[in-house]
Amino acid sequence: MKKLLLSFIVLMSFSLQLRADEGMWIPMLLQNNEQEMQEMGMNITVEDIYSINNSSMKDAVVLFGGGCTGEIVSEQGLLLTNHHCGYSWIQYHSTVEHDYLTDGFWAMSFEEELPCPGLTAVMLKSMKDVTNFVLEGVTKDTPNDERARIVSENIKKVKEEAEATTNYQVVIKPFYHGNKYYMIYNEVFKDVRMVGTPPSNIGKFGGDTDNWVWPRHTGDFSIFRIYVSPEGEAVEYSEDNVPYKPNYHFPISLKGAEKGDFTFVFGYPARTNEYLPAVAVDQEANVINPVSVDLRGKILDIYNKHQEKDPKVRIQYASKHASLGNGWKKWMGVTEGINNFKGVQKKKAFDEKFTAWAYKSRQRGAYLTLISDFEKVYAEYEPYRLAITYLSETALNIEILTFAAEFNKLSQVTKDTPQEEIDEMIAAAKEATKVFFKDYYQPIDEEVAVAMLTEYIANQPADFRPELLNTIEKKYDNVEAYVEELFAKTMFTSEEGIYQFLDEFKASKAKKLAKDPALMAYNNVMDFYLANVREKASDINSQIADMQRVFMRGQMEYYADQEPEKRMYPDANFTLRVTYGKIGGFSPRDAVNYKHFTTLDGIMQKENPDIYDYVVTDRLRELYENKDYGRYADKDGSMHVAFIAGNHTTGGNSGSPILNADGHLLGLNFDRTWEGTMSDLIYDPSICKNISVDIRYVLFIIDKYAGATRLVDEMTIVE
Ligand code: ARG
Ligand code: GLU
């Protein structure tokens, strides 16, 4: 009996635990989670997190640069985000003489803060359920295309009505795969300036080697500031703009956190797919990911080889390398996680339970054949998905081709095209040329072209081969010969040549442009895609979306019926969410246990002056040797660098504030553990952990390392 009781308790706490960590919740609806959050240790109320009438934490969280999260930490609009989120801006401002990527950058006054044209910070003002308006006129039986038409008309109408009464940006988004719709009012800040960044050997310590991996020692932060007009309006950059006064900014805790402590993460997760049928998960993990991983691996090998040889090339390809490498590694982790966790089998088991449940009631007719229909449609989808993957991972990673594509419009100019338009095209082409050559290294591109075209030719069946591939096979001895000729004949390898061509451009020269082999190659693969792949793929895709909407509704009914206590969260869709979980390590495999935090000692253990990713500056070593950590040391005396917790995060959550039970800032989320990246498809609390940089390490770097103390002085510090 005792034993039984014990296993019952274990079981219960396991299932509670399951519910506690998983989920990305809509802040407006957080009342449903409040009790659980408080039971887990939270000392504040959900009204403190999200309030429409009073200032609350939501007023300090922004969508940064369209893809990351940032948080406001001072009364003067100071913004923290990740180094990898600010990366392209750091690179934008870097030259070989002012290499902020390598050396870091610290504005020592407001005047030194650097404008970033095009960078935005988007702040949610309020949010409203508009499902009834958007789905007005739709029933369960409305045919899909009819439904799509009604929904898009309704959205247009609701949005226009809202826009007529506000200056804010209005966005309407589907949630729960189109079973619900919310309208969101945003303030879009357009003058965001770069204030500070550590050198890459702090901000990107461990580089792509450690990316996605725990234990981690990356000081992954950078600092920006929001500026507004003197009247407080969110306007484009102007010299007259002033620092933004937010309604709320996060206090910063210097107390650190212990294993088991409550935390929550507030930010903009981009995309998850937690409610897919088994066949979809299987296709992603075992068909598509392995192809992308293989192709990107080959490109990255080529980048690495050249980057190691030449410091200029290293800077030029840093950002390209990071973005290709990030997906590459993540998808490897997803596939491994799904397979180790028997994810496909678990999904299958659910699919079967779902179908059996559907057979139990007449009302559930829509669900009876859903799973077997999914199997059919995904099988049909597979070759198209592969075609898209091959196109985008091979041909579109040949830089000369995508660059040439920027001249497409110009190549279609005729003698009737107004001169004004031509002038605009020329100006745009010149700008594109400048941007392109800043970061272009032809020997890399030639090697990538050979490798990728070889793969494209070898792996695509007859029906999915653009003519270019057949031409290469028929007319050339080998792919190398084709690539050699391509690069010898195209005009797009010569920056000077392009400028000259553009300066002398007349309508009569458009034909010459259209015949350029790089432009022709690009158009050949894209035309093939447009004619033979896109339409069919998007048809199947919308068919899947319609089925997924029904499946989602079915799963909501299933759980309401079978496990009424289960709360269901909508998949991530780049809207503001709250997720919560406890600090703690995990066991990734037999006999290995991960502690929940890392320290500066670990940086010194990894240090290796010969390996780019593990270089440590003299300044950091000196601070370490003198244990000169000031008030930023943990109470154990060491300098904590990063920590992990059970928060359900995904891409887009980078830079998100991770907060303690009082809502004080503990750190910045920047990654997940590789073993748990499958959490976008299936969440398993035993291995799915988010990785954050400890705010005390951030402040230590700003203050002690860089001496940018003026920035720390602006912040509200809780000691
Ligand atoms: N894996 C993190 C994310 O998904 C960090 C990526 C940037 N860091 C890097 N070493 N590439 O965005
Ligand atoms: N590094 C990711 C980002 O840029 C966060 C990691 C994740 O996918 O959880 O958003």
XYZ file of C-alpha atoms and ligand atoms in Angstrom:
741
model
C 0.000 0.000 0.000
C 2.706 2.392 1.021
C 4.522 1.594 -2.169
C 1.387 2.172 -4.184
C 0.771 5.496 -2.506
C 4.348 6.537 -3.156
C 4.184 5.712 -6.812
C 0.887 7.552 -6.987
C 2.502 10.655 -5.506
C 5.432 10.359 -7.882
C 3.044 10.004 -10.774
C 0.982 12.966 -9.666
C 3.941 15.253 -9.239
C 5.261 14.139 -12.588
C 2.057 15.084 -14.341
C 1.890 18.379 -12.462
C 5.452 19.036 -13.491
C 4.516 18.267 -17.063
C 1.887 20.927 -17.056
C 4.004 23.408 -15.189
C 6.879 23.696 -17.652
C 5.155 23.320 -20.962
C 3.259 26.153 -22.570
C 3.607 29.625 -24.035
C 0.719 31.584 -22.647
C -1.071 34.635 -23.959
C -0.386 37.320 -21.340
C -3.911 38.704 -21.568
C -5.273 35.312 -20.463
C -2.741 34.630 -17.740
C -5.383 34.658 -14.965
C -5.883 30.967 -15.728
C -2.270 30.304 -14.774
C -1.970 32.609 -11.803
C -2.680 30.053 -9.138
C -0.195 27.589 -10.565
C 2.448 30.282 -10.960
C 2.002 31.347 -7.361
C 2.079 27.768 -6.153
C 5.364 27.402 -7.966
C 6.723 30.379 -6.052
C 5.722 33.571 -7.844
C 5.291 36.504 -5.455
C 3.520 38.875 -7.813
C 0.166 38.819 -9.594
C -0.512 38.363 -13.267
C -1.915 41.904 -13.262
C 1.672 43.045 -12.539
C 2.742 41.237 -15.693
C -0.024 42.301 -18.025
C -2.447 45.097 -17.305
C -4.406 47.180 -19.758
C -5.165 50.004 -17.375
C -1.980 50.322 -15.372
C 1.656 50.231 -16.260
C 2.901 46.663 -16.153
C 5.819 44.541 -17.277
C 4.442 44.203 -20.778
C 5.357 47.891 -21.269
C 9.017 46.947 -21.021
C 9.130 44.069 -23.520
C 9.612 44.635 -27.257
C 9.927 42.691 -30.451
C 13.460 43.644 -31.442
C 14.416 43.911 -35.096
C 11.477 41.790 -36.189
C 13.017 38.546 -34.944
C 14.167 38.791 -31.334
C 12.995 40.109 -27.996
C 14.386 43.030 -26.020
C 13.605 44.534 -22.621
C 13.757 48.058 -21.275
C 15.929 48.467 -18.209
C 16.027 52.191 -17.530
C 13.883 55.306 -17.435
C 15.726 56.439 -20.524
C 14.695 53.692 -22.885
C 17.820 51.577 -22.479
C 17.231 48.210 -24.090
C 18.936 44.859 -23.577
C 18.908 42.085 -26.104
C 21.285 39.336 -27.181
C 24.602 39.887 -28.907
C 23.407 37.577 -31.676
C 20.276 39.706 -32.064
C 22.282 42.897 -32.394
C 24.841 41.050 -34.487
C 23.959 42.363 -37.928
C 23.962 45.914 -36.544
C 27.295 45.424 -34.873
C 28.575 44.137 -38.189
C 26.883 47.006 -40.051
C 28.847 49.521 -37.994
C 32.107 47.536 -38.215
C 34.980 48.021 -40.621
C 38.490 46.605 -40.543
C 39.602 49.833 -38.782
C 36.634 49.953 -36.357
C 36.029 46.301 -35.810
C 33.258 46.304 -33.190
C 32.683 42.614 -33.768
C 36.167 41.871 -32.532
C 36.765 44.712 -30.102
C 33.326 45.581 -28.809
C 31.813 49.043 -28.717
C 30.741 51.264 -25.835
C 29.071 54.624 -26.328
C 30.394 56.725 -23.477
C 27.734 59.405 -24.016
C 24.331 59.754 -25.701
C 26.054 61.484 -28.621
C 28.138 58.392 -29.317
C 25.121 56.098 -29.651
C 24.891 54.884 -33.255
C 21.714 55.140 -35.379
C 20.578 51.902 -37.026
C 18.443 52.756 -40.051
C 15.642 50.220 -40.451
C 15.889 48.748 -36.958
C 12.583 48.740 -35.061
C 11.335 47.912 -31.577
C 7.664 46.968 -31.451
C 5.704 47.274 -28.226
C 2.310 45.693 -27.650
C -0.183 48.239 -26.313
C -3.250 46.039 -26.073
C -4.863 42.949 -27.414
C -8.425 41.842 -28.032
C -10.263 38.660 -28.955
C -11.916 39.289 -32.341
C -12.782 35.674 -33.157
C -16.497 36.363 -33.406
C -15.989 39.156 -35.907
C -13.437 37.306 -38.008
C -15.451 34.090 -38.147
C -18.787 35.794 -38.724
C -20.604 33.901 -41.456
C -18.426 30.802 -41.079
C -19.771 27.481 -39.848
C -18.199 24.061 -39.413
C -19.588 23.150 -42.816
C -18.412 26.148 -44.795
C -16.205 24.851 -47.630
C -12.538 25.757 -47.188
C -12.095 28.264 -50.006
C -15.343 29.964 -49.090
C -14.142 30.109 -45.515
C -10.806 31.616 -46.510
C -12.576 34.303 -48.520
C -14.966 35.223 -45.705
C -12.183 35.264 -43.120
C -9.938 37.506 -45.158
C -12.774 39.932 -45.914
C -13.744 40.054 -42.251
C -10.151 40.620 -41.192
C -9.815 43.463 -43.629
C -12.973 45.082 -42.343
C -12.169 44.703 -38.636
C -8.652 45.951 -39.203
C -9.724 48.985 -41.201
C -12.283 49.939 -38.575
C -9.669 49.696 -35.865
C -7.109 51.632 -37.870
C -9.515 54.496 -38.350
C -9.477 55.171 -34.634
C -5.813 54.718 -33.717
C -2.297 55.695 -34.661
C -0.947 52.374 -33.502
C -0.104 49.548 -35.847
C -2.988 47.056 -35.961
C -2.311 43.374 -36.502
C -4.828 40.520 -36.566
C -3.397 37.055 -36.107
C -4.800 33.549 -36.083
C -4.268 31.477 -32.940
C -4.907 27.760 -32.448
C -4.465 27.264 -36.195
C -7.300 29.569 -37.119
C -9.783 28.582 -34.434
C -9.285 31.927 -32.718
C -8.254 35.416 -33.806
C -6.762 38.252 -31.809
C -6.257 41.872 -32.740
C -3.104 43.491 -31.450
C -2.278 47.195 -31.176
C 1.438 47.935 -31.415
C 3.615 50.980 -31.033
C 6.470 50.774 -33.533
C 9.637 52.579 -32.485
C 11.800 53.479 -35.458
C 14.783 55.208 -33.941
C 16.743 52.541 -32.097
C 20.459 53.167 -31.571
C 23.370 50.916 -30.751
C 24.790 51.708 -27.333
C 27.148 48.914 -26.459
C 28.368 45.454 -27.233
C 31.050 43.274 -25.744
C 33.727 41.885 -28.055
C 32.694 38.697 -29.825
C 34.988 36.616 -27.675
C 32.630 37.478 -24.831
C 29.319 38.044 -26.662
C 29.810 35.001 -28.840
C 32.230 33.041 -26.660
C 32.124 29.426 -27.779
C 30.814 30.580 -31.167
C 29.119 28.044 -33.336
C 31.017 25.258 -31.558
C 29.069 25.783 -28.349
C 25.896 27.062 -30.002
C 22.837 25.157 -28.717
C 25.002 23.352 -26.188
C 25.098 23.218 -22.404
C 27.348 23.904 -20.477
C 27.616 27.316 -22.028
C 29.707 30.409 -21.325
C 28.438 33.033 -23.721
C 28.001 36.674 -22.639
C 25.258 36.926 -25.219
C 24.076 40.522 -24.790
C 24.145 43.867 -26.544
C 22.669 47.219 -25.628
C 20.466 49.601 -27.585
C 18.306 52.604 -26.800
C 14.925 53.717 -28.057
C 14.621 57.353 -29.115
C 11.429 59.312 -29.745
C 10.554 62.838 -30.838
C 10.719 65.564 -28.165
C 6.911 65.187 -28.017
C 7.332 61.505 -27.195
C 6.251 60.114 -30.554
C 7.715 57.036 -32.174
C 9.292 58.629 -35.258
C 12.149 57.917 -37.647
C 15.679 58.897 -36.678
C 16.287 62.577 -36.184
C 19.079 64.429 -34.440
C 16.438 66.121 -32.314
C 15.070 62.869 -30.950
C 15.378 62.171 -27.253
C 15.631 58.983 -25.162
C 12.256 57.285 -24.664
C 10.584 57.414 -21.254
C 8.893 54.035 -20.804
C 5.868 53.289 -18.629
C 7.811 50.489 -17.011
C 11.359 49.213 -16.861
C 12.642 46.031 -15.250
C 14.478 46.246 -11.931
C 17.588 44.085 -11.952
C 18.321 41.524 -9.280
C 21.875 40.938 -8.119
C 20.753 38.072 -5.893
C 21.021 35.292 -8.440
C 18.810 32.256 -8.186
C 18.920 28.759 -6.773
C 17.961 25.418 -8.123
C 14.185 25.041 -7.869
C 13.474 28.782 -7.925
C 10.532 30.041 -9.934
C 11.290 31.940 -13.149
C 9.321 33.223 -16.070
C 10.244 34.392 -19.547
C 8.384 37.161 -21.342
C 8.919 37.508 -25.069
C 8.166 36.815 -28.708
C 8.440 33.100 -29.565
C 8.263 32.728 -33.344
C 6.925 29.343 -34.320
C 6.112 26.001 -32.764
C 4.102 23.042 -34.013
C 3.022 21.103 -30.969
C -0.211 19.709 -32.386
C 0.939 17.908 -35.528
C 0.014 14.350 -36.460
C 2.770 11.702 -36.332
C 3.279 11.673 -40.087
C 4.198 15.366 -40.116
C 6.679 15.029 -37.278
C 8.229 12.023 -38.976
C 8.623 13.878 -42.270
C 10.237 16.865 -40.649
C 12.605 14.914 -38.420
C 13.531 12.113 -40.765
C 13.160 13.425 -44.325
C 13.545 17.202 -44.510
C 15.939 17.985 -41.649
C 18.571 15.435 -42.695
C 18.710 16.947 -46.197
C 19.099 20.518 -44.949
C 21.660 19.423 -42.378
C 23.736 17.637 -44.964
C 23.708 20.500 -47.473
C 24.468 23.189 -44.942
C 27.234 21.086 -43.445
C 28.964 21.090 -46.809
C 28.677 24.860 -47.187
C 29.887 25.483 -43.659
C 32.982 23.354 -44.271
C 33.834 25.620 -47.184
C 33.221 28.790 -45.165
C 35.344 27.483 -42.299
C 38.289 26.662 -44.484
C 38.457 30.174 -45.931
C 37.541 32.008 -42.755
C 40.405 30.401 -40.912
C 42.864 31.558 -43.545
C 41.948 35.232 -43.802
C 40.750 37.630 -41.068
C 38.938 39.799 -43.613
C 36.977 36.812 -44.871
C 36.253 35.857 -41.285
C 34.425 39.162 -40.732
C 32.758 39.089 -44.137
C 31.261 35.658 -43.615
C 30.638 35.876 -39.873
C 26.953 36.691 -40.141
C 26.291 34.309 -43.049
C 28.081 31.547 -41.183
C 26.121 32.157 -37.999
C 22.766 32.080 -39.708
C 23.406 28.962 -41.785
C 25.101 27.243 -38.867
C 22.306 27.936 -36.439
C 19.628 26.032 -38.348
C 22.085 23.330 -39.283
C 22.837 22.471 -35.700
C 19.330 22.907 -34.411
C 17.794 20.546 -36.954
C 20.357 17.902 -36.057
C 19.226 18.221 -32.449
C 15.551 18.063 -33.377
C 15.989 14.843 -35.307
C 18.079 13.239 -32.627
C 15.706 14.354 -29.874
C 12.599 13.124 -31.682
C 14.186 9.759 -32.338
C 15.678 9.264 -28.873
C 12.437 10.292 -27.294
C 10.434 8.018 -29.630
C 8.492 11.110 -30.559
C 6.954 9.714 -33.721
C 5.705 6.629 -31.881
C 4.227 8.784 -29.129
C 2.449 10.961 -31.658
C 1.187 7.817 -33.385
C -0.217 6.516 -30.137
C -2.070 9.778 -29.651
C -3.346 9.805 -33.239
C -4.820 6.361 -32.638
C -6.447 7.364 -29.368
C -7.854 10.426 -31.074
C -9.347 8.423 -33.927
C -10.839 5.869 -31.522
C -12.345 8.744 -29.546
C -13.767 10.253 -32.737
C -15.603 7.010 -33.458
C -17.415 7.233 -30.150
C -19.789 10.045 -31.061
C -21.773 11.129 -34.068
C -20.729 14.754 -33.493
C -17.135 13.856 -34.271
C -17.595 12.971 -37.908
C -15.084 15.575 -39.077
C -12.316 13.700 -37.261
C -12.916 10.111 -38.335
C -10.528 9.938 -41.279
C -8.413 12.950 -40.385
C -5.311 10.971 -39.468
C -5.360 8.757 -42.551
C -6.075 11.820 -44.704
C -3.025 13.475 -43.195
C -0.967 10.449 -44.155
C -2.071 10.726 -47.771
C -1.580 14.424 -48.103
C 1.836 14.462 -46.427
C 2.968 11.695 -48.775
C 1.908 13.858 -51.685
C 3.623 16.856 -50.123
C 6.984 15.185 -49.584
C 8.542 15.532 -53.067
C 7.446 19.167 -53.224
C 8.881 19.899 -49.834
C 12.112 18.288 -50.902
C 12.124 20.311 -54.119
C 11.777 23.525 -52.129
C 14.462 22.421 -49.696
C 16.895 21.599 -52.504
C 16.199 24.834 -54.322
C 16.650 27.040 -51.297
C 19.551 25.182 -49.702
C 21.562 24.686 -52.911
C 20.923 27.198 -55.730
C 19.828 30.028 -53.482
C 22.943 29.691 -51.358
C 25.050 30.536 -54.417
C 25.521 34.200 -53.754
C 26.262 35.314 -57.286
C 22.880 34.016 -58.405
C 20.812 35.784 -55.781
C 22.835 38.944 -56.306
C 22.241 38.818 -60.062
C 18.526 38.531 -59.320
C 18.601 42.073 -57.981
C 19.095 43.203 -61.596
C 16.047 41.412 -62.941
C 13.906 44.519 -63.177
C 16.610 46.431 -64.975
C 17.018 43.591 -67.452
C 13.370 44.011 -68.449
C 13.594 47.715 -69.214
C 12.346 48.693 -72.677
C 12.516 51.922 -74.636
C 9.078 52.732 -73.215
C 10.167 52.581 -69.594
C 10.109 56.112 -68.118
C 13.609 57.433 -67.388
C 12.584 58.224 -63.846
C 11.880 54.557 -63.147
C 15.137 53.518 -64.745
C 17.013 55.975 -62.551
C 15.390 54.508 -59.477
C 16.345 50.993 -60.549
C 19.908 52.072 -61.161
C 20.148 53.670 -57.740
C 18.757 50.522 -56.094
C 21.149 48.325 -58.072
C 24.108 50.461 -57.016
C 23.117 50.176 -53.378
C 22.708 46.400 -53.691
C 26.129 46.207 -55.326
C 27.774 48.088 -52.494
C 26.144 45.900 -49.857
C 26.978 42.720 -51.736
C 30.676 43.321 -52.276
C 31.273 44.458 -48.712
C 30.829 40.842 -47.662
C 31.652 38.846 -50.755
C 34.560 36.485 -51.313
C 34.438 34.883 -54.729
C 36.558 31.775 -54.051
C 34.046 30.712 -51.377
C 31.151 31.252 -53.720
C 32.752 29.252 -56.522
C 33.361 26.311 -54.235
C 29.852 26.513 -52.821
C 28.466 26.637 -56.364
C 30.298 23.453 -57.348
C 29.290 21.605 -54.193
C 25.651 22.684 -54.228
C 24.992 22.168 -57.926
C 26.542 18.726 -57.630
C 24.085 17.892 -54.852
C 21.151 19.425 -56.660
C 21.883 17.346 -59.760
C 22.460 14.141 -57.838
C 19.375 14.303 -55.646
C 16.419 15.628 -57.569
C 14.270 13.313 -59.687
C 13.495 14.171 -63.312
C 10.206 15.908 -62.550
C 11.855 18.295 -60.155
C 14.909 19.318 -62.137
C 15.197 22.806 -63.527
C 16.565 22.743 -67.091
C 19.826 24.244 -65.850
C 20.727 20.965 -64.156
C 20.194 18.984 -67.361
C 22.175 21.513 -69.362
C 25.095 21.217 -66.984
C 25.005 17.445 -67.275
C 24.714 17.405 -71.043
C 26.936 20.239 -72.137
C 29.786 20.275 -69.655
C 32.410 17.731 -68.707
C 31.586 18.281 -65.080
C 30.051 20.776 -62.676
C 33.437 22.459 -62.155
C 33.642 23.277 -65.845
C 30.216 24.892 -65.765
C 30.988 26.905 -62.640
C 34.301 28.052 -64.052
C 32.598 29.332 -67.162
C 29.791 30.925 -65.174
C 32.176 32.971 -63.072
C 34.364 33.832 -66.057
C 31.476 35.111 -68.142
C 29.125 36.801 -65.692
C 29.498 40.541 -65.183
C 28.470 40.222 -61.558
C 31.901 39.362 -60.200
C 33.312 42.825 -60.904
C 32.176 45.666 -58.656
C 33.890 48.245 -60.876
C 32.428 46.694 -63.988
C 28.906 46.850 -62.560
C 29.175 50.512 -61.584
C 30.466 51.327 -65.038
C 27.688 49.349 -66.661
C 25.107 51.130 -64.513
C 26.561 54.558 -65.264
C 26.291 53.916 -68.968
C 22.995 52.076 -68.800
C 20.470 52.613 -71.617
C 17.331 50.642 -72.450
C 19.188 49.047 -75.335
C 21.562 47.415 -72.865
C 18.857 45.563 -70.976
C 19.135 42.597 -73.318
C 22.793 42.166 -72.501
C 21.906 42.037 -68.833
C 19.176 39.465 -69.432
C 21.725 37.240 -71.134
C 24.169 37.291 -68.257
C 24.766 33.646 -67.299
C 24.288 34.237 -63.566
C 20.981 35.989 -64.084
C 19.936 33.311 -66.554
C 20.841 30.560 -64.125
C 18.859 32.216 -61.352
C 15.847 32.751 -63.584
C 16.035 29.230 -64.862
C 15.723 27.651 -61.427
C 13.165 30.185 -60.213
C 11.014 29.932 -63.339
C 11.009 26.196 -62.936
C 9.961 26.571 -59.342
C 7.198 29.038 -60.198
C 5.873 26.891 -63.028
C 6.161 23.430 -61.518
C 6.455 23.579 -57.755
C 5.046 26.645 -56.112
C 1.398 26.390 -56.964
C 1.011 22.728 -56.214
C 3.044 23.036 -53.010
C 0.979 25.928 -51.808
C -2.249 24.106 -52.662
C -1.164 21.136 -50.576
C 0.000 23.481 -47.904
C -3.324 25.208 -47.557
C -5.052 21.850 -47.613
C -2.821 20.849 -44.692
C -3.547 24.113 -42.914
C -7.272 23.494 -43.229
C -6.881 19.960 -41.914
C -4.657 21.162 -39.101
C -7.302 23.683 -38.082
C -9.834 20.885 -37.807
C -7.329 18.670 -36.004
C -6.583 21.453 -33.537
C -10.272 21.950 -32.849
C -10.577 18.197 -32.459
C -7.704 18.068 -29.977
C -9.274 20.858 -27.953
C -12.535 18.909 -27.834
C -10.700 15.696 -27.097
C -8.927 17.157 -24.078
C -12.009 18.998 -22.858
C -13.691 15.615 -22.876
C -10.857 13.356 -21.683
C -8.620 15.564 -19.520
C -10.686 18.617 -18.647
C -8.016 19.953 -16.272
C -5.526 20.323 -19.120
C -5.056 23.905 -20.324
C -4.087 24.280 -23.933
C -1.816 26.995 -25.242
C -1.719 28.151 -28.857
C 1.354 27.437 -30.948
C 3.873 30.272 -31.061
C 3.152 32.830 -33.789
C 5.454 35.765 -33.055
C 3.120 37.239 -30.485
C 3.926 38.153 -26.916
C 3.882 35.155 -24.550
C 4.722 34.205 -21.013
C 6.260 30.879 -20.116
C 7.365 29.742 -16.681
C 9.416 27.027 -15.082
C 11.967 26.326 -12.427
C 15.714 26.637 -12.410
C 17.508 23.309 -12.566
C 19.872 21.041 -14.429
C 19.111 17.780 -16.173
C 20.569 14.485 -17.218
C 21.118 14.376 -20.991
C 22.249 10.756 -21.032
C 23.287 7.866 -18.854
C 25.639 8.829 -16.030
C 25.808 12.493 -16.991
C 24.263 15.208 -14.856
C 24.239 18.860 -15.813
C 24.473 21.474 -13.115
C 22.197 24.485 -13.640
C 24.846 27.207 -13.830
C 28.298 27.928 -15.264
C 30.993 30.285 -14.040
C 33.983 32.252 -15.234
C 36.147 29.292 -14.203
C 34.590 27.418 -17.110
C 35.634 30.158 -19.518
C 39.201 29.805 -18.314
C 39.004 26.031 -18.709
C 37.838 26.416 -22.294
C 40.347 29.172 -23.049
C 42.554 28.446 -26.040
C 44.362 31.259 -27.845
C 44.646 29.117 -30.979
C 40.948 28.424 -31.341
C 38.995 31.430 -32.494
C 35.869 30.543 -30.518
C 37.795 30.184 -27.243
C 40.039 33.215 -27.127
C 39.986 35.122 -23.826
C 41.161 38.723 -23.668
C 43.896 39.777 -21.229
C 41.464 42.153 -19.585
C 38.995 39.389 -18.714
C 41.807 37.124 -17.519
C 43.109 39.861 -15.278
C 39.696 40.452 -13.695
C 39.415 36.702 -13.201
C 42.835 36.338 -11.640
C 42.179 39.210 -9.250
C 38.656 37.900 -8.580
C 37.654 41.485 -9.191
C 33.905 40.894 -9.439
C 32.651 43.623 -7.106
C 28.982 43.360 -6.246
C 28.369 41.092 -9.225
C 29.847 37.965 -7.614
C 27.519 35.222 -6.467
C 27.369 34.587 -2.758
C 29.541 31.532 -3.429
C 32.224 34.026 -4.468
C 32.371 33.032 -8.110
C 31.222 34.876 -11.205
C 28.162 33.112 -12.607
C 27.913 33.290 -16.389
C 24.871 31.328 -17.596
C 22.081 29.153 -16.211
C 19.332 26.833 -17.368
C 15.684 26.511 -16.392
C 12.556 24.728 -17.544
C 10.971 27.484 -19.593
C 9.288 26.575 -22.843
C 10.982 28.909 -25.321
C 11.816 28.931 -28.992
C 13.451 31.067 -31.668
C 12.391 34.683 -31.228
C 12.673 34.325 -27.468
C 16.289 35.345 -27.861
C 16.938 38.374 -25.718
C 13.806 37.781 -23.638
C 13.971 38.788 -20.011
C 14.071 35.866 -17.592
C 12.554 37.070 -14.338
C 12.441 35.847 -10.753
C 9.493 35.380 -8.407
C 9.371 39.153 -7.825
C 9.557 40.028 -11.502
C 13.138 41.225 -11.246
C 15.539 40.587 -14.088
C 17.795 37.532 -13.596
C 19.163 37.327 -17.102
C 18.564 37.203 -20.828
C 17.312 34.081 -22.554
C 19.505 33.250 -25.537
C 19.292 29.584 -26.416
C 18.010 26.123 -25.663
C 19.901 22.957 -24.930
C 20.512 20.985 -28.069
C 19.024 17.804 -26.607
C 15.734 19.634 -26.176
C 15.352 21.532 -29.462
C 12.625 19.104 -30.412
C 10.455 21.114 -27.991
C 9.082 22.993 -31.015
C 7.338 19.746 -31.935
C 7.111 17.831 -28.664
C 7.949 19.145 -25.240
C 9.652 16.895 -22.728
C 10.369 18.607 -19.412
C 13.232 16.258 -18.578
C 15.458 17.565 -21.368
C 13.904 20.785 -22.691
C 15.710 23.663 -20.987
C 16.226 27.295 -21.883
C 19.664 28.874 -21.524
C 20.125 32.397 -20.166
C 23.077 34.640 -19.549
C 23.225 35.746 -15.897
C 22.468 39.466 -15.586
C 25.306 39.772 -13.073
C 27.782 38.695 -15.729
C 26.226 41.218 -18.125
C 26.640 44.038 -15.600
C 30.129 42.875 -14.683
C 31.153 43.131 -18.337
C 29.521 46.543 -18.799
C 30.855 47.971 -15.576
C 34.082 46.229 -14.591
C 35.291 45.053 -17.978
C 34.318 47.974 -20.189
C 33.985 50.789 -17.674
C 30.681 51.850 -19.209
C 29.448 52.522 -15.701
C 27.129 55.303 -16.880
C 24.865 52.570 -18.247
C 24.685 50.623 -14.994
C 23.976 53.884 -13.185
C 20.804 54.330 -15.248
C 19.447 50.958 -14.183
C 17.404 50.094 -11.110
C 19.481 47.585 -9.178
C 18.093 45.397 -6.406
C 20.981 44.174 -4.255
N 21.068 29.133 -31.072
C 20.698 30.476 -30.759
C 19.468 30.882 -31.573
O 18.795 30.089 -32.085
C 21.843 31.399 -30.906
C 22.301 31.656 -32.294
C 23.426 32.619 -32.421
N 24.710 32.098 -31.966
C 25.589 31.455 -32.768
N 26.697 31.018 -32.261
N 25.351 31.270 -34.049
O 19.266 31.896 -32.140
N 18.687 31.630 -30.081
C 17.278 31.595 -30.323
C 16.721 32.886 -30.883
O 17.354 33.582 -31.608
C 16.614 31.163 -29.089
C 16.904 29.768 -28.952
C 15.717 28.936 -29.183
O 15.403 28.606 -30.340
O 15.127 28.635 -28.159
O 15.604 33.223 -30.699
